[in-house]
Coordinates of C-alpha atoms in Angstrom, one line a residue:
X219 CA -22.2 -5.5 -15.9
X220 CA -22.2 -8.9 -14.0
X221 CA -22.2 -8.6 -10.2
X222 CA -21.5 -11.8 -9.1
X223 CA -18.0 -12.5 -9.1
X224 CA -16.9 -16.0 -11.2
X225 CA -17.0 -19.5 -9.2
X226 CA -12.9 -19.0 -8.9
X227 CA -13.3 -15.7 -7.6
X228 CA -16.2 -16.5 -5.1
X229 CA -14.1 -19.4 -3.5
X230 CA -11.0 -17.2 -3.1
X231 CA -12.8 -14.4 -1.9
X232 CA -14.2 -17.1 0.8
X233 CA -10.6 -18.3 1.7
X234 CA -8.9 -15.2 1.7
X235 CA -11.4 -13.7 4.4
X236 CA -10.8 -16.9 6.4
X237 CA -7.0 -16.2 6.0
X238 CA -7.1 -12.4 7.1
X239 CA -9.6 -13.7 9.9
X240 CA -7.8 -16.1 11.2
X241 CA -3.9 -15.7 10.1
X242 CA -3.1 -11.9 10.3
X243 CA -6.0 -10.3 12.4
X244 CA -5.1 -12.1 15.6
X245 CA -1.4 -11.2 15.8
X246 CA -1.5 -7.6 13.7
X247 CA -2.0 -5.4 16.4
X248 CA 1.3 -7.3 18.5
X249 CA 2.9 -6.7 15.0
X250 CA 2.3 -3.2 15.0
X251 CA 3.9 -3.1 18.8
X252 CA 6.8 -4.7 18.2
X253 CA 7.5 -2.9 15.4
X254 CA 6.6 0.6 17.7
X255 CA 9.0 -0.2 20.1
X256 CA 11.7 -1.1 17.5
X257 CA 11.3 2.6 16.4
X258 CA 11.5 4.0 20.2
X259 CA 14.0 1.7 21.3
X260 CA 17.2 0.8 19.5
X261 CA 15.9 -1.7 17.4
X262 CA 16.1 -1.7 13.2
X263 CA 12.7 -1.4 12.0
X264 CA 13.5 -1.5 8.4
X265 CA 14.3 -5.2 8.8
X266 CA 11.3 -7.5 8.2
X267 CA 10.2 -9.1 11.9
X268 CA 10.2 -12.6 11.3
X269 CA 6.2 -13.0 11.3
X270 CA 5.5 -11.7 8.1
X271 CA 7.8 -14.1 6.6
X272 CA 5.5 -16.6 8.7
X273 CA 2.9 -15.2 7.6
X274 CA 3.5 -15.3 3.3
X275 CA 4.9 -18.9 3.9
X276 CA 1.5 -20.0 5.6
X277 CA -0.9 -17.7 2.1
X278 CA 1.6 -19.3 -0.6
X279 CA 0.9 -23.0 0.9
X280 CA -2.7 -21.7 0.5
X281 CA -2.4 -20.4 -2.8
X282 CA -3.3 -17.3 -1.9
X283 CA -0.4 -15.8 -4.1
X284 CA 0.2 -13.2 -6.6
X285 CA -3.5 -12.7 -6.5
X286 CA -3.4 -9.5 -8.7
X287 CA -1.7 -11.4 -11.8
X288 CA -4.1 -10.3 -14.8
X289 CA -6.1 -12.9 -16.6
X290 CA -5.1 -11.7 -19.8
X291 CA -0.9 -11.8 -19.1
X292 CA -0.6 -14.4 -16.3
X293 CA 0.1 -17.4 -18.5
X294 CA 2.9 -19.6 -17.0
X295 CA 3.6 -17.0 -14.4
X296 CA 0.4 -18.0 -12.3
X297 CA 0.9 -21.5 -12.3
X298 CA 4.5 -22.0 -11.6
X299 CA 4.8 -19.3 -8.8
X300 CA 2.1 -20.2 -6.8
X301 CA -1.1 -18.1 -7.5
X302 CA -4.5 -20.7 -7.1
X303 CA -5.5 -22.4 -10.0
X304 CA -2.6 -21.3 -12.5
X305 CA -4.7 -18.5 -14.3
X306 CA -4.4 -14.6 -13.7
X307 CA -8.1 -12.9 -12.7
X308 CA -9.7 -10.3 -14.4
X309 CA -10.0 -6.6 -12.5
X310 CA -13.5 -7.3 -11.7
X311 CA -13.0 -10.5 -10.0
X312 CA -9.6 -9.2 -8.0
X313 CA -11.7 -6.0 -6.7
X314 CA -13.3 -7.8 -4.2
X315 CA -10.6 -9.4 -2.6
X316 CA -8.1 -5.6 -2.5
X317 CA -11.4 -4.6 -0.8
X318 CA -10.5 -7.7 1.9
X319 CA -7.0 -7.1 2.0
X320 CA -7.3 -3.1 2.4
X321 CA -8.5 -4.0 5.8
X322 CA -5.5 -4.7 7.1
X323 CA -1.9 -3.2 7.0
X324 CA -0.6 -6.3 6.3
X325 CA -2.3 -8.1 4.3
X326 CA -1.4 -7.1 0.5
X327 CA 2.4 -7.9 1.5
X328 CA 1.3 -11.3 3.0
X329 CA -0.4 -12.0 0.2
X330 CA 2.7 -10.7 -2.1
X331 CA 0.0 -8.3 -3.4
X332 CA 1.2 -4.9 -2.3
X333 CA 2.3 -1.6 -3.8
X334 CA 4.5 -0.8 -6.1
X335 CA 5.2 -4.2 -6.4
X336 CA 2.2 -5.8 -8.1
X337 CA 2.3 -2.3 -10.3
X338 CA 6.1 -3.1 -11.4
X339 CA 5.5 -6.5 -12.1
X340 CA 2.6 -5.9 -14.3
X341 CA 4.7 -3.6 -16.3
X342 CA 7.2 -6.2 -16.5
X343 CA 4.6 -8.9 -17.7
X344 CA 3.0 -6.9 -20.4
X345 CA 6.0 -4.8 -20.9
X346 CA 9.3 -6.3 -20.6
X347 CA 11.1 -8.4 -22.8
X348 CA 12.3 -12.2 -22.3
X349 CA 15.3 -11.5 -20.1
X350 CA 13.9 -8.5 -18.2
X351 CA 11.1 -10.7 -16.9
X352 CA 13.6 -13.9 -16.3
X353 CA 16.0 -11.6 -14.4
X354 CA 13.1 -9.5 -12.3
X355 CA 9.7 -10.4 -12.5
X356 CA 10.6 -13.7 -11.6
X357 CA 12.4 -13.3 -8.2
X358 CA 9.7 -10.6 -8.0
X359 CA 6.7 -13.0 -8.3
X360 CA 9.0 -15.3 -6.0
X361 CA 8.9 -13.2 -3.1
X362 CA 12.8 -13.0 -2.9
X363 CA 13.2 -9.3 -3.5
X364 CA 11.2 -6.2 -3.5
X365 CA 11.0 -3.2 -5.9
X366 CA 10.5 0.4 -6.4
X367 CA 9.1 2.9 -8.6
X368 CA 10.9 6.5 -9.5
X369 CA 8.6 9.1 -11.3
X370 CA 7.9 11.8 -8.9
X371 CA 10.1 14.6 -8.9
X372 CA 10.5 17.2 -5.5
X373 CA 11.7 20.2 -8.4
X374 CA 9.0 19.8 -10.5
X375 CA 5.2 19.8 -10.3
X376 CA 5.3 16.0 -11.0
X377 CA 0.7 15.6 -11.2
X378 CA 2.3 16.5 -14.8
X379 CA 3.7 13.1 -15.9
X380 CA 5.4 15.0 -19.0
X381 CA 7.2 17.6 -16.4
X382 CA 10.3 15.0 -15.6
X383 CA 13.3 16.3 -15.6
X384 CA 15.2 13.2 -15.0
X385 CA 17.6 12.3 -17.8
X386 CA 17.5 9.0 -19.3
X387 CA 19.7 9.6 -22.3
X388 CA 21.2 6.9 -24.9
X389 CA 25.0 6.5 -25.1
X390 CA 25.7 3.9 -27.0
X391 CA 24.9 0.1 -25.7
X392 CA 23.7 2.2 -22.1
X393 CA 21.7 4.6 -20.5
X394 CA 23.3 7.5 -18.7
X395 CA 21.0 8.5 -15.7
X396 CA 21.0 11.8 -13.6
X397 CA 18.0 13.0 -11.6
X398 CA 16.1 13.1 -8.4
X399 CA 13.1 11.0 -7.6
X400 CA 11.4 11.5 -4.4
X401 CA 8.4 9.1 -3.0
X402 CA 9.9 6.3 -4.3
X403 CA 8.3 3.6 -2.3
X404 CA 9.4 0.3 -1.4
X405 CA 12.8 1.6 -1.4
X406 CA 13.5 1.4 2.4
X407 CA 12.7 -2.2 2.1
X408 CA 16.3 -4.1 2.6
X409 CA 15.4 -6.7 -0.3
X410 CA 14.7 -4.0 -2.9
X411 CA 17.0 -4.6 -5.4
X412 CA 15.7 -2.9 -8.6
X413 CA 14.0 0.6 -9.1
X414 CA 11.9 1.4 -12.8
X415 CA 13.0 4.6 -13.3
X416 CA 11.3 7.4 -15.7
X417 CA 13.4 10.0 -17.3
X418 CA 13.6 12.6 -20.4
X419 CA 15.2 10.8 -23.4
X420 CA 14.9 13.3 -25.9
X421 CA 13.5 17.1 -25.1
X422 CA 12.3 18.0 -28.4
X423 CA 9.8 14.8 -29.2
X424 CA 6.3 15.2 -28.7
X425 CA 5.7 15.6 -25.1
X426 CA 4.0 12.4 -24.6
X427 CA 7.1 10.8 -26.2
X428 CA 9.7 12.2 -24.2
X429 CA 10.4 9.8 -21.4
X430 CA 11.9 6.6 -21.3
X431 CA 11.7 3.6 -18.3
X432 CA 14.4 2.0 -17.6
X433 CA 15.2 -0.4 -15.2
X434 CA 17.7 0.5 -12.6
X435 CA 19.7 -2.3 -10.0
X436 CA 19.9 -0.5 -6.5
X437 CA 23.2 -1.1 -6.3
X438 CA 24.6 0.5 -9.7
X439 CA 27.4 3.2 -9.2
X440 CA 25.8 6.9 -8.9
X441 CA 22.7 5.4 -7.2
X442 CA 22.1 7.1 -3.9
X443 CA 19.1 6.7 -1.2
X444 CA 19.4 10.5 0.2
X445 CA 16.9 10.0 3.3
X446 CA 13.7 8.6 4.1
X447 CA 10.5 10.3 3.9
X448 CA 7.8 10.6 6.8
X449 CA 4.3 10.6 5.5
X450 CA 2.3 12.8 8.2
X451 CA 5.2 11.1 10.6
X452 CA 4.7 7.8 9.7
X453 CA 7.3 6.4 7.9
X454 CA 5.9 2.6 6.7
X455 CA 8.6 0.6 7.5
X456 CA 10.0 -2.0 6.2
X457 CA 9.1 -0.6 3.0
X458 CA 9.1 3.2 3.5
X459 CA 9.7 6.2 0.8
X460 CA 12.6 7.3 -0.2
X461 CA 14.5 10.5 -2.0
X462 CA 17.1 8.7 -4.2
X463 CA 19.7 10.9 -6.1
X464 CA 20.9 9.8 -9.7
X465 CA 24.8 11.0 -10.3
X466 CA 25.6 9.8 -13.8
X467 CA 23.9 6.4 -13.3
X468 CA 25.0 4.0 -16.3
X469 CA 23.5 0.9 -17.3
X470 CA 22.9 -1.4 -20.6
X471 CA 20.7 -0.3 -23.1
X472 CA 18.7 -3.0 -22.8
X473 CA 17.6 -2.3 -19.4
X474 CA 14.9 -0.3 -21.5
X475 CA 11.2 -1.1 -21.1
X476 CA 9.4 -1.8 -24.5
X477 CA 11.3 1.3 -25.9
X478 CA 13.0 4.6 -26.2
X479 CA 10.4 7.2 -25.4
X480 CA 7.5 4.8 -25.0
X481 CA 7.3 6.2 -20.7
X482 CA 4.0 7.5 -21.0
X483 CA 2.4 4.8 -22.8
X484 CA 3.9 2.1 -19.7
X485 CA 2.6 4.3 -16.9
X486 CA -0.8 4.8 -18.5
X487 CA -1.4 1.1 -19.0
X488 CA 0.2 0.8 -15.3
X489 CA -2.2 2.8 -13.4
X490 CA -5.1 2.1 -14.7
X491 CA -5.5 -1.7 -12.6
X492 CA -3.5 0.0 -10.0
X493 CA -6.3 3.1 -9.0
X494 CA -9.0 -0.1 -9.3
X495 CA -6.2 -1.9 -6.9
X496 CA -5.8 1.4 -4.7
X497 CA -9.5 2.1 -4.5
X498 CA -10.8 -1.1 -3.9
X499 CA -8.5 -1.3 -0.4
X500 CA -9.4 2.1 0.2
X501 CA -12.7 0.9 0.1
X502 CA -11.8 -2.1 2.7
X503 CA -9.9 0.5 5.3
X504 CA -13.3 2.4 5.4
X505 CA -15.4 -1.0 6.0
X506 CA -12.6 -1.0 8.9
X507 CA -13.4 2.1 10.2
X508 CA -17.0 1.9 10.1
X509 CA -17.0 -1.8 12.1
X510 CA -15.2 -0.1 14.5
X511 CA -17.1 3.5 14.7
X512 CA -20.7 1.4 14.9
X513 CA -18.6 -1.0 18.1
X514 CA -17.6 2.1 19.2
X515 CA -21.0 3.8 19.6
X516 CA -22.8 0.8 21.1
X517 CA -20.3 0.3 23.7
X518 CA -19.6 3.6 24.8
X519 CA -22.2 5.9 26.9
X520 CA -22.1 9.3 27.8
X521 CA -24.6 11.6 29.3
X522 CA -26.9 8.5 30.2
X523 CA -27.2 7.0 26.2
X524 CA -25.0 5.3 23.9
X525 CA -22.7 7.4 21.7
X526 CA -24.2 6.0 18.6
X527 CA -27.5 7.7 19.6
X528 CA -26.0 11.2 20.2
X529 CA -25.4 13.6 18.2
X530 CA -26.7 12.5 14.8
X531 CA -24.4 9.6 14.8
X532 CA -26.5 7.2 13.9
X533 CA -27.2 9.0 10.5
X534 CA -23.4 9.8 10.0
X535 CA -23.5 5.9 10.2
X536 CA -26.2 5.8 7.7
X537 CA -24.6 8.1 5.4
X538 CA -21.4 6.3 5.9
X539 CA -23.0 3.2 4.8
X540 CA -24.4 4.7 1.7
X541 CA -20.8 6.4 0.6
X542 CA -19.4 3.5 0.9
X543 CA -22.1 1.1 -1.0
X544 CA -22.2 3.9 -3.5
X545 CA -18.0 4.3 -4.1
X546 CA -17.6 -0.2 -4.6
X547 CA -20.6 0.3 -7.5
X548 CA -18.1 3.0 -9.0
X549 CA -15.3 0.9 -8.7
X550 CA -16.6 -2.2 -9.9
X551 CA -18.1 -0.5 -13.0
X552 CA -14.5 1.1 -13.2
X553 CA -12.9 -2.5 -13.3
X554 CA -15.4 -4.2 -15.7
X555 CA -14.9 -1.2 -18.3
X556 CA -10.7 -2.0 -18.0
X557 CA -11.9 -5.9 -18.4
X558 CA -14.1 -4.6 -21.9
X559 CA -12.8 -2.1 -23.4
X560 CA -9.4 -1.9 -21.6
X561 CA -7.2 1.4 -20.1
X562 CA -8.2 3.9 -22.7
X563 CA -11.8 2.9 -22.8
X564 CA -12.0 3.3 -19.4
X565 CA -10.2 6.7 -18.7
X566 CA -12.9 8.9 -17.5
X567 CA -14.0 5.7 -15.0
X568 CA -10.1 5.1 -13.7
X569 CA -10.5 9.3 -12.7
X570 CA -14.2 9.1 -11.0
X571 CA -13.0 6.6 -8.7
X572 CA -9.3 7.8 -8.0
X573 CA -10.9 11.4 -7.4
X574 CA -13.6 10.0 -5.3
X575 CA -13.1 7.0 -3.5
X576 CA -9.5 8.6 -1.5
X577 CA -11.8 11.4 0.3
X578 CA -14.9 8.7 0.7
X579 CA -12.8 6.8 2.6
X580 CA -11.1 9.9 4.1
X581 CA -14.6 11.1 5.5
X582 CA -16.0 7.7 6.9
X583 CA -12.4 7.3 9.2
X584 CA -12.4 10.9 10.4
X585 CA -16.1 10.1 12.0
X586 CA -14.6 6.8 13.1
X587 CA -11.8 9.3 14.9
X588 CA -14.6 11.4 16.2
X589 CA -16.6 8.9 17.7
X590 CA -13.2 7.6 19.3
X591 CA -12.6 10.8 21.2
X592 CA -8.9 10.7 22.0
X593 CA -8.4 7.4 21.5
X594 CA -9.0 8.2 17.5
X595 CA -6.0 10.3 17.3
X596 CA -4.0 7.7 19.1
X597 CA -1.5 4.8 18.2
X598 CA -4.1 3.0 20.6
X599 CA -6.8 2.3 17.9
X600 CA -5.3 2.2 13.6
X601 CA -7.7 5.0 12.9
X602 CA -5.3 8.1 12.4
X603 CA -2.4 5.4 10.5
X604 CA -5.6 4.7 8.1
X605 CA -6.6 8.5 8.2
X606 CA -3.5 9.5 7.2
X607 CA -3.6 6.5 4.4
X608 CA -6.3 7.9 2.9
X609 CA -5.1 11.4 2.9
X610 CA -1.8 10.2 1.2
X611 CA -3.8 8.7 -1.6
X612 CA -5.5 11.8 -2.9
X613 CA -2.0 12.5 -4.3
X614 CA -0.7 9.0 -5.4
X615 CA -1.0 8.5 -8.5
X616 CA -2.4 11.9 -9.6
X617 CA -4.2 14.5 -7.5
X618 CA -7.6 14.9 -7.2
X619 CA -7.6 18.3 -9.1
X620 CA -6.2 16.2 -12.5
X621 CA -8.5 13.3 -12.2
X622 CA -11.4 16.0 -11.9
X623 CA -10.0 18.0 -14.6
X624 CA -9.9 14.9 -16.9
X625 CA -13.5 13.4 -16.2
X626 CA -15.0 17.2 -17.0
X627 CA -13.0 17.6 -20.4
X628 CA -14.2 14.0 -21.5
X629 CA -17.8 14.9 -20.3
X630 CA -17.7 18.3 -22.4
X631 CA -16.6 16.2 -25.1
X632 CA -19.8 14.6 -25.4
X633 CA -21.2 17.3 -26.1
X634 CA -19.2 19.3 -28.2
X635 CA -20.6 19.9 -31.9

């Protein structure tokens, strides 16, 4: 594989860096205040504080839009809503820059580059007809409302895809929808006005032809957001997660992505870009957390030396360094295989880095934590937010235990006579 990202990517890598740098870094942290004393005070956090408005206004002038559009489906989409230089970028050239925009909270929205967004509006652009995209993926790609994504169930073990019990079932010209969905993020988000929803369509097909996504408007009858869900106490507003109840939910057949039954086949060629997408700002939250462990031990002293020559820190550091190095090689090879030979070529590469780069990143911030002392587990310093980020991860978008599970059947394979 080829290292050296393309000219186009190189000078937006460059420019995005300047824009976190300069644009978002120096008012985050009074972001994150306001919005903490919203929560503790009588405020509405769920509302949007005006800066991040500010703050997507200033990246679209730039161009520095809709980043994640794929080279190979961007097409008209790039150039007429504001993405630099009117064509998509392959996975290899848009790791880099999720690595720079994992490094702060705020970044992917700013950049109209966050989760489940981007992942809903590639399945709309590979996957959705004429006047599905015209009537969502364009408002989407706009920045004028926000989405969400319903698969995982709370009553059954949902690291089974195939397990939904959901109902999507055919009744004419519409679907009739009943079901629970639970960490459905982006819900909590006021401007979220449309939820792709996975349900069982017919029981007796072959299992991996079962479901059905369909897409669901917020506000149809029957649809109900039962509560909010804290993640380890946090609860990521404005976007949050949500439990949403489904009571005889109806809407037109054509609402229907690709096809009756054709679920699994959508959320296989969604995840794949989003794991490179997930890992590669995984990968920039642990950069984080190393800058600030390495500050951390040079500044600080205790009994008469600096904390970064105590204790084995400085190899923790050096073994830090190396996990991280090691995991953006993984990655990388993991994006250029989806550029290749595309999401089924690349299955056992999607799993290595989904099952290893979560807890990679996990480690390096709990040293970060460590070598905070009390200040680590505090608000004070973003450590235990990205701690608890990471954590998170290692069950989005499948545990760890089915990525493992797939990369060791594909390895026996091999060798199988």
């Amino acid at each position: 594989m080829e290292f050296a990202p393309s000219p186009r990517a190189a000078d937006l890598i460059e420019r995005v860096k300047r824009f976190i740098d300069e644009e978002i870094t120096p008012v985050e942290g009074a972001y994150h205040q306001q919005l903490a004393a919203l929560r503790e005070g009588d405020g509405d956090p769920w509302t949007p504080l005006p800066l991040l408005a500010e703050l997507r206004s200033k990246a679209r002038a730039e161009g520095l839009w809709n980043l994640f559009l794929p080279y190979a489906h961007a097409g008209e989409y790039a150039a007429r809503f504001g993405t630099d230089g009117g064509t998509g970028l392959t996975n290899s050239d848009y790791a880099p820059i999720a690595e720079l925009t994992g490094r702060s909270f705020l970044a992917p929205y700013v950049f109209n580059c966050n989760a489940p967004d981007s992942g809903n509006m590639e399945v709309l652009l590979q996957y959705g007809n004429q006047a599905q995209r015209d009537r969502w993926l364009d408002p989407l790609l706009d920045g004028t409302i926000r989405s969400a994504f319903g698969m995982t169930e709370p009553g059954v073990a949902s690291s089974d895809a195939t397990n939904m019990a959901a109902t999507a079932v055919l009744d004419g010209d519409e679907v009739v929808i009943n079901g629970r969905k639970w960490w459905t993020t982006g819900i909590g988000h006021p401007d979220c006005e449309v939820i792709i929803f996975m349900g069982l369509t017919d029981a007796e097909a072959d299992r991996h032809r079962r479901h059905t996504m369909v897409l669901v408007p917020v506000d149809t009858p029957g649809v109900k957001i039962e509560r909010m869900l804290p993640a380890m106490g946090r609860y990521d507003e404005p976007f949050g997660h949500g439990e949403v109840s489904f009571t005889d939910v109806r809407v037109p057949a054509e609402n229907i992505l690709l096809g009756p039954g054709r679920a699994y086949e959508i959320a296989q060629g969604r995840l794949g870009p989003g794991r490179v997408h997930h890992c590669m700002r995984l990968i920039g939250l642990a950069e984080t957390a190393l800058e600030a462990a390495c500050r951390r031990g040079l500044d600080r002293t205790a009994f008469g030396k600096p904390l970064a020559n105590l204790g084995g820190n400085r190899e923790r550091i050096a073994r830090a360094r190396i996990a991280i190095d090691s995991a953006r090689l993984l990655v990388l090879n993991a994006a250029w295989k989806l550029d290749t030979v595309g999401a089924f070529g690349a299955l056992s590469e999607i799993s290595q880095i989904k099952a290893h780069v979560p807890t990679m990143a996990q480690e390096v911030i709990d040293f970060a934590m460590q070598i905070h002392g009390g200040a680590g587990v505090s608000d004070d310093v973003p450590l235990s937010a990205a701690w608890s980020t990471a954590r998170a991860i290692r069950l989005a978008d499948g545990p760890d235990e089915v990525h493992l599970d797939l990369v060791g059947r594909l390895e026996l394979a091999k060798h199988r006579k």
